[in-house]
Amino acid sequence: MAAAKKLSRDRVAQLTAQDIAAGSYINIGLGIPTLVPKYLDPKKEVVLHSENGILGLEGLQPGLPGDEDLINASKQHVQLILGASIVDQSLSFAMMRGGHLDATILGAFQVAMNGDIASWSTGAKDDIPGIGGAMDLVAGSRRVVVVMEHLARGGAPKLMKACSYPLTGLGVVTNIYTDMAIIDVDPARGFVVRGIAEGLSREELQAATDAPLLYADDVAVLTEH
Amino acid sequence: MINKIASSLSEAVAPITDGSSVMITGFGDSGLPRELIDALIEQGASDLTIISNNAGTERVGLARLLELGRVRKIVCSYPKSSGSVVFTELYRAGRIELELVPQGTLLERMRAAGAGLGPFFTPTGYGTTIADGKEQRVVDGKGYVLEQPLAADFALVKAYHADRWGNLTYRLAARGFGPVMCMAAKTTIAQVDDIVPLGSIAPEAVVTPGIFVSRVVRKDAQNGRS
């Protein structure tokens, strides 16, 4: 059954969370990335940044009403953790653009084998574009981690030889987590697979990918549990 | 005696004229000066250029101002939030001009204007269509785009406490665009939850000093018609 070869969104988020180093400062974007925080081990003290000026936040405890002046980039209510700080938005973007975040975790429409990312517009005439903080995040973060479905709705590949949509940043993506694979972007060689979903063949993964895939020496088999 | 307190929301927004550029704080619903926006809707100025992170949601507040045809152009980073129905309709009908700016660049352009700086180089957007028509330069192997300062005639700001000198504090992440917009506008109008006696905000707790603020008004100050 083809569907069984894809990992759930939650599992992709969990795999992403496992690779985040203790003590990291990270930014979480829209889409599957919003699921990543719940899989972060609190003992790792990973500090989440939200572009609207919050450093040190977590999901709102169920049952609490939330506060309109405490939201994240997805406009969800959040709460502060011990040690949190709140700054104005230009200082928040200095954290992003200035290289102070260890990683940004965001979705994308397309990623190219040279690390280019397209995430803000399909370029279609009636498309409503939206950049938000994405261009600043990818310009400055030490690692740019894309977490997304491997294929677009309709089945078009999203991991490309070259992006066809307008770019968000050039040569910036370092790692990609999808429902089919974990892929590192090597600036010299392109896409290097280091994990593949259980039951998925290399041929099937390549058929779902526009760009040629290389494989790490040690490729993990990614199981749902 | 310095007294920047306006007695009503309508008095606070009275100087805004047709063709004005108006910065509005807010990130989604957080930090939105709802009462000042409603006062501006009632006030009637049109042909406005609005500078704000988003383009309004549903059919209230900023979206209502758009729907009434009062906005010629919007400068923002993210007009496609869920619920941005009015902007979507106007944009697709070609009835509003959009200048899409990456959020950090939007902030830094305003900060530059307020801080007396000229054009500046940022790595954000290098090599993308955002850089079309702008100077791009590679320095030490890294690409940059030349961006221009962005000032405005007015800023509508949601703050928390103010005194009669216009010193401001903000509540939680409603701070957002406030400090930068206060600097970048010729006339800054801040709505607050409370106006407190001069000296009761500790100097080191003042986030925006009154030198950047022209008028303060309680958000519940009666919106009497002039």
XYZ file of C-alpha atoms in Angstrom:
451
model
C 0.000 0.000 0.000
C 1.592 3.236 -1.168
C 0.228 5.364 1.656
C 2.000 3.254 4.277
C 5.365 4.300 2.880
C 4.858 7.880 3.951
C 5.521 9.105 7.458
C 2.862 11.052 9.322
C 3.271 14.793 9.798
C 3.778 14.198 13.501
C 6.513 11.649 12.894
C 8.315 14.056 10.557
C 8.095 16.723 13.258
C 9.438 14.270 15.841
C 12.402 13.311 13.652
C 13.150 17.000 13.137
C 12.978 17.662 16.885
C 15.365 14.804 17.671
C 18.103 16.441 15.592
C 17.922 19.806 17.363
C 20.866 20.262 19.711
C 20.365 21.066 23.394
C 20.524 24.769 24.194
C 19.698 25.854 20.648
C 17.813 29.030 19.839
C 15.428 28.198 17.016
C 12.606 29.777 15.057
C 9.544 27.775 14.084
C 7.585 28.600 10.932
C 4.162 27.726 9.571
C 2.932 24.276 8.509
C 4.431 20.999 9.774
C 7.085 22.976 11.738
C 4.364 24.052 14.190
C 4.266 20.401 15.338
C 8.005 20.286 16.147
C 7.949 21.977 19.610
C 5.795 19.296 21.224
C 8.505 16.723 20.457
C 11.351 18.752 21.971
C 12.656 17.228 25.190
C 12.298 19.988 27.856
C 15.588 18.833 29.357
C 17.340 20.051 26.204
C 16.254 23.633 26.980
C 15.752 24.521 23.338
C 14.605 28.154 23.287
C 11.962 29.057 20.729
C 11.987 32.437 19.020
C 8.947 34.090 17.470
C 9.504 36.902 14.985
C 7.021 39.224 16.712
C 9.549 39.683 19.488
C 9.319 36.708 21.849
C 12.304 34.632 22.906
C 11.287 31.722 25.130
C 7.751 30.520 24.433
C 5.749 27.317 24.425
C 2.307 26.132 23.367
C -0.587 27.353 25.466
C -1.688 24.861 28.111
C -5.062 23.386 27.199
C -7.900 25.086 29.043
C -6.165 28.468 29.319
C -7.869 31.328 27.460
C -4.790 32.810 25.793
C -3.849 36.451 25.412
C -4.067 38.349 22.134
C -0.755 40.041 22.920
C 1.058 36.690 23.201
C 0.957 34.878 19.870
C 3.440 33.139 17.588
C 4.121 33.579 13.878
C 1.199 31.266 13.083
C -0.993 33.662 15.143
C -1.615 30.886 17.703
C -1.827 31.786 21.380
C 1.345 30.857 23.268
C 2.724 31.278 26.769
C 6.079 32.422 28.072
C 8.582 30.097 29.734
C 10.866 30.963 32.645
C 13.718 33.082 31.307
C 11.679 34.500 28.433
C 12.230 37.965 27.036
C 10.152 40.280 24.872
C 11.714 42.796 22.508
C 10.562 45.141 19.797
C 10.337 43.656 16.348
C 13.444 45.271 14.853
C 15.560 43.690 17.604
C 13.783 40.408 16.969
C 14.782 40.586 13.311
C 18.337 41.482 14.298
C 18.417 38.111 16.055
C 17.337 36.472 12.798
C 19.329 38.376 10.211
C 22.354 38.789 12.476
C 23.121 35.085 12.652
C 22.118 34.633 16.286
C 19.591 31.837 15.723
C 21.036 28.335 15.561
C 18.326 27.213 13.177
C 15.129 28.216 11.465
C 12.605 25.486 10.767
C 10.166 26.360 8.027
C 8.024 25.010 5.221
C 8.574 25.580 1.516
C 6.940 25.241 -1.888
C 10.214 24.076 -3.457
C 13.844 23.481 -2.515
C 16.601 23.169 -5.117
C 19.693 20.965 -4.942
C 21.891 24.075 -4.578
C 19.985 25.074 -1.437
C 17.694 27.649 -3.047
C 14.291 27.884 -1.382
C 10.945 29.122 -2.758
C 8.247 29.650 -0.142
C 6.378 32.912 -0.653
C 4.652 32.923 -4.016
C 3.680 30.521 -6.770
C 4.109 33.385 -9.223
C 0.569 32.793 -10.536
C -1.341 35.920 -11.521
C -4.079 35.661 -8.881
C -1.739 34.352 -6.181
C -1.648 36.498 -3.029
C 2.035 36.647 -2.097
C 3.237 36.691 1.512
C 6.839 36.967 2.596
C 6.523 37.749 6.289
C 9.798 36.973 8.030
C 10.882 34.116 5.770
C 13.464 36.033 3.697
C 15.114 37.413 6.838
C 15.132 34.020 8.537
C 16.822 32.214 5.661
C 19.273 35.092 5.129
C 20.613 34.938 8.654
C 20.032 31.631 10.440
C 23.023 29.347 10.866
C 20.977 26.368 9.710
C 17.916 26.506 7.489
C 15.830 23.385 7.985
C 12.896 22.774 5.647
C 10.139 20.506 6.924
C 7.441 19.689 4.377
C 5.629 17.040 2.411
C 7.858 15.499 -0.236
C 5.296 16.068 -2.988
C 2.997 19.025 -3.637
C -0.759 18.532 -3.704
C -1.391 16.994 -7.081
C 1.862 15.041 -6.917
C 4.388 17.491 -8.379
C 7.908 17.175 -6.936
C 9.112 19.882 -4.545
C 12.790 18.891 -4.401
C 14.059 20.383 -7.627
C 17.098 20.733 -9.850
C 16.137 24.405 -9.868
C 13.152 26.166 -8.301
C 10.485 27.331 -10.749
C 8.756 29.588 -8.209
C 10.132 32.978 -7.034
C 12.967 32.477 -4.559
C 12.993 33.282 -0.854
C 16.744 32.820 -0.521
C 19.691 31.559 -2.536
C 21.795 28.567 -1.483
C 20.649 28.655 2.130
C 18.889 25.355 2.917
C 20.998 22.936 4.951
C 18.579 20.079 5.771
C 15.203 18.803 4.594
C 12.740 16.583 6.477
C 9.852 15.148 4.454
C 7.302 12.379 4.819
C 9.585 10.244 2.642
C 13.165 11.092 3.600
C 15.717 13.127 5.508
C 18.023 14.891 3.094
C 21.066 17.085 3.660
C 22.004 19.754 1.145
C 25.684 19.601 0.256
C 26.662 22.840 -1.495
C 29.102 20.947 -3.732
C 27.170 17.741 -4.418
C 23.453 18.475 -4.018
C 20.861 16.353 -2.213
C 22.301 13.624 0.023
C 19.767 11.216 1.556
C 20.529 10.162 5.131
C 17.161 8.634 5.985
C 14.428 6.951 3.938
C 10.917 5.934 4.981
C 10.494 2.235 5.708
C 9.184 0.306 2.726
C 10.097 3.010 0.235
C 12.633 2.007 -2.422
C 15.368 4.296 -3.667
C 13.748 4.154 -7.096
C 10.418 5.300 -5.678
C 12.084 8.142 -3.770
C 13.929 9.249 -6.905
C 10.690 9.122 -8.910
C 9.187 11.549 -6.377
C 12.169 13.922 -6.660
C 13.076 16.169 -9.600
C 16.781 16.453 -8.727
C 19.211 13.503 -8.627
C 19.650 11.950 -5.191
C 22.924 10.860 -3.625
C 23.076 8.644 -0.553
C 25.089 8.984 2.634
C 27.272 6.035 3.659
C 24.861 5.290 6.450
C 21.202 5.659 5.477
C 18.695 5.269 8.313
C 15.396 3.495 7.773
C 12.698 5.803 9.131
C 9.877 3.949 10.797
C 6.590 5.464 11.880
C 7.206 4.490 15.520
C 3.771 72.586 29.996
C 4.042 69.638 27.687
C 0.680 67.940 27.387
C 0.239 65.425 24.564
C -3.002 63.977 25.886
C -5.855 64.103 23.399
C -9.302 64.163 24.986
C -10.882 61.828 22.461
C -9.926 59.337 19.793
C -11.450 61.559 17.112
C -9.381 64.516 18.295
C -6.306 62.292 18.220
C -6.722 61.344 14.549
C -8.054 64.737 13.400
C -4.822 65.883 11.676
C -4.774 62.934 9.228
C -5.583 64.282 5.760
C -6.367 62.808 2.344
C -3.227 61.357 0.780
C -1.453 60.787 4.100
C 0.864 57.854 4.701
C -0.074 56.069 7.918
C 1.897 53.394 9.758
C -0.231 51.035 11.865
C 1.214 48.699 14.487
C 0.133 45.092 14.817
C 1.116 41.544 14.041
C -2.120 39.770 13.291
C -4.448 40.876 16.099
C -1.561 41.425 18.489
C -0.670 45.080 18.932
C -3.422 46.383 16.652
C -4.641 49.875 17.649
C -8.265 48.935 16.990
C -9.813 52.033 18.557
C -7.582 54.435 16.593
C -8.317 52.557 13.351
C -12.045 52.839 14.035
C -11.583 56.551 14.702
C -9.758 56.896 11.386
C -12.604 55.079 9.618
C -15.047 57.559 11.113
C -12.759 60.516 10.408
C -12.993 60.080 6.653
C -9.473 60.655 5.273
C -8.950 58.809 1.993
C -6.336 58.108 -0.679
C -4.204 56.764 2.171
C -0.990 54.793 1.999
C -1.028 52.249 4.822
C 2.201 50.741 6.151
C 1.526 47.725 8.345
C 2.652 44.108 8.630
C -0.659 42.629 7.506
C -3.592 43.798 5.404
C -6.454 43.302 7.830
C -8.821 40.408 8.404
C -12.575 39.849 8.145
C -14.393 43.114 7.385
C -13.482 45.181 10.416
C -10.659 47.564 11.329
C -8.005 47.865 8.630
C -9.991 45.544 6.337
C -12.999 47.860 6.712
C -10.840 50.871 5.795
C -9.765 48.987 2.666
C -13.322 47.948 1.855
C -14.468 51.561 2.038
C -12.009 52.380 -0.745
C -9.980 54.708 1.443
C -6.618 53.080 0.856
C -4.688 53.627 -2.368
C -1.649 51.593 -1.477
C -0.540 49.170 1.200
C 3.053 48.482 2.169
C 3.265 45.214 4.093
C 5.065 41.902 4.458
C 2.224 39.409 4.709
C -1.195 40.274 3.223
C -2.376 36.670 2.937
C -3.290 35.766 6.505
C -6.381 33.594 6.752
C -9.368 35.915 6.812
C -7.739 38.605 4.641
C -10.786 38.514 2.377
C -11.099 42.220 1.598
C -7.487 42.649 0.543
C -7.721 39.537 -1.637
C -10.814 40.888 -3.416
C -9.314 44.333 -4.004
C -5.938 42.973 -5.112
C -7.425 40.541 -7.592
C -9.646 43.320 -8.958
C -6.582 45.564 -9.380
C -8.076 48.142 -7.023
C -5.224 48.407 -4.537
C -1.506 48.856 -4.977
C 0.722 46.463 -3.019
C 4.350 47.017 -2.089
C 5.463 43.708 -0.618
C 8.474 44.062 1.685
C 10.218 41.361 3.730
C 9.286 41.982 7.368
C 12.807 42.612 8.652
C 13.491 44.961 5.760
C 10.231 46.810 6.459
C 11.296 47.265 10.077
C 14.829 48.311 9.247
C 13.670 50.766 6.569
C 11.488 52.445 9.188
C 14.232 52.308 11.805
C 16.666 53.900 9.319
C 14.205 56.718 8.640
C 13.714 57.318 12.359
C 17.417 57.094 13.126
C 18.514 59.506 10.415
C 20.201 56.907 8.258
C 20.196 56.755 4.483
C 19.916 53.655 2.284
C 21.423 50.497 3.745
C 22.555 47.080 2.535
C 20.755 43.982 3.818
C 21.296 40.339 2.854
C 17.531 39.773 2.950
C 16.117 39.179 -0.511
C 19.456 39.173 -2.312
C 19.070 37.555 -5.724
C 15.278 37.357 -5.443
C 12.623 39.336 -7.313
C 12.411 41.625 -4.249
C 15.804 42.970 -5.317
C 14.703 43.738 -8.888
C 15.597 47.310 -9.800
C 17.710 47.782 -6.667
C 21.483 47.921 -6.377
C 22.961 44.579 -5.288
C 26.510 44.177 -4.089
C 28.671 41.294 -2.934
C 30.860 42.129 0.066
C 33.241 39.506 1.440
C 31.416 36.834 -0.523
C 27.972 37.719 0.766
C 25.266 39.338 -1.352
C 23.340 42.424 -0.224
C 20.448 44.544 -1.507
C 20.320 48.334 -1.152
C 17.100 49.370 0.607
C 15.677 52.853 1.198
C 14.517 54.424 4.469
C 10.750 54.498 4.927
C 9.118 57.408 6.761
C 5.433 58.264 7.096
C 3.225 61.224 7.940
C 1.527 59.413 10.819
C 1.799 56.312 12.991
C -1.111 54.778 14.860
C 0.355 52.806 17.742
C -1.050 50.519 20.417
C 0.853 51.037 23.656
C -0.061 50.221 27.258
C 0.701 53.132 29.573
C 1.577 56.722 28.753
C 2.216 59.923 30.657
C 1.464 63.448 29.436
C 4.926 63.716 27.882
C 4.170 60.710 25.674
C 6.524 58.264 27.345
C 5.218 54.798 26.488
C 5.248 51.248 27.761
C 3.870 48.256 25.906
C 2.084 45.140 27.048
C 3.753 41.775 26.216
C 4.359 41.179 22.494
C 2.044 44.040 21.550
C 5.342 45.978 21.573
C 6.041 44.622 18.069
C 6.264 47.461 15.555
C 5.570 50.217 18.108
C 9.041 51.524 18.987
C 10.163 51.602 15.350
C 6.993 53.202 13.955
C 7.056 55.870 16.682
C 10.499 56.870 15.409
C 9.653 56.782 11.701
C 6.498 58.896 11.595
C 6.354 62.689 11.644
C 3.300 62.518 13.903
C 2.868 59.518 16.196
C -0.509 58.928 17.824
C -0.546 56.301 20.569
C -3.612 54.755 22.156
C -3.123 53.397 25.645
C -5.010 51.511 28.325
C -4.168 54.135 30.900
C -2.588 57.553 31.225
C -0.485 57.752 34.364
C 1.052 60.716 36.212
C 4.374 62.054 34.951
C 7.177 60.270 36.771
C 5.222 57.139 37.590
C 6.826 55.149 34.752
C 10.343 54.357 35.949
C 12.832 55.957 33.531
C 14.438 52.627 32.673
C 11.000 51.115 32.067
C 10.117 53.677 29.391
C 10.283 51.773 26.115
C 9.481 54.640 23.746
C 10.521 58.075 25.080
C 8.047 60.879 24.531
C 10.380 62.648 22.088
C 9.073 60.182 19.476
C 5.393 60.654 20.358
C 3.057 63.529 19.439
C -0.279 62.503 20.936
C -1.554 59.961 23.423
C -5.157 59.012 23.995
C -6.948 56.511 26.184
C -8.406 53.764 24.046
C -11.782 54.338 25.689
C -11.698 58.141 25.401
C -15.092 59.046 24.043
C -15.004 59.174 20.279
C -16.941 62.434 20.005
C -17.521 63.836 16.523
C -15.815 67.091 15.727
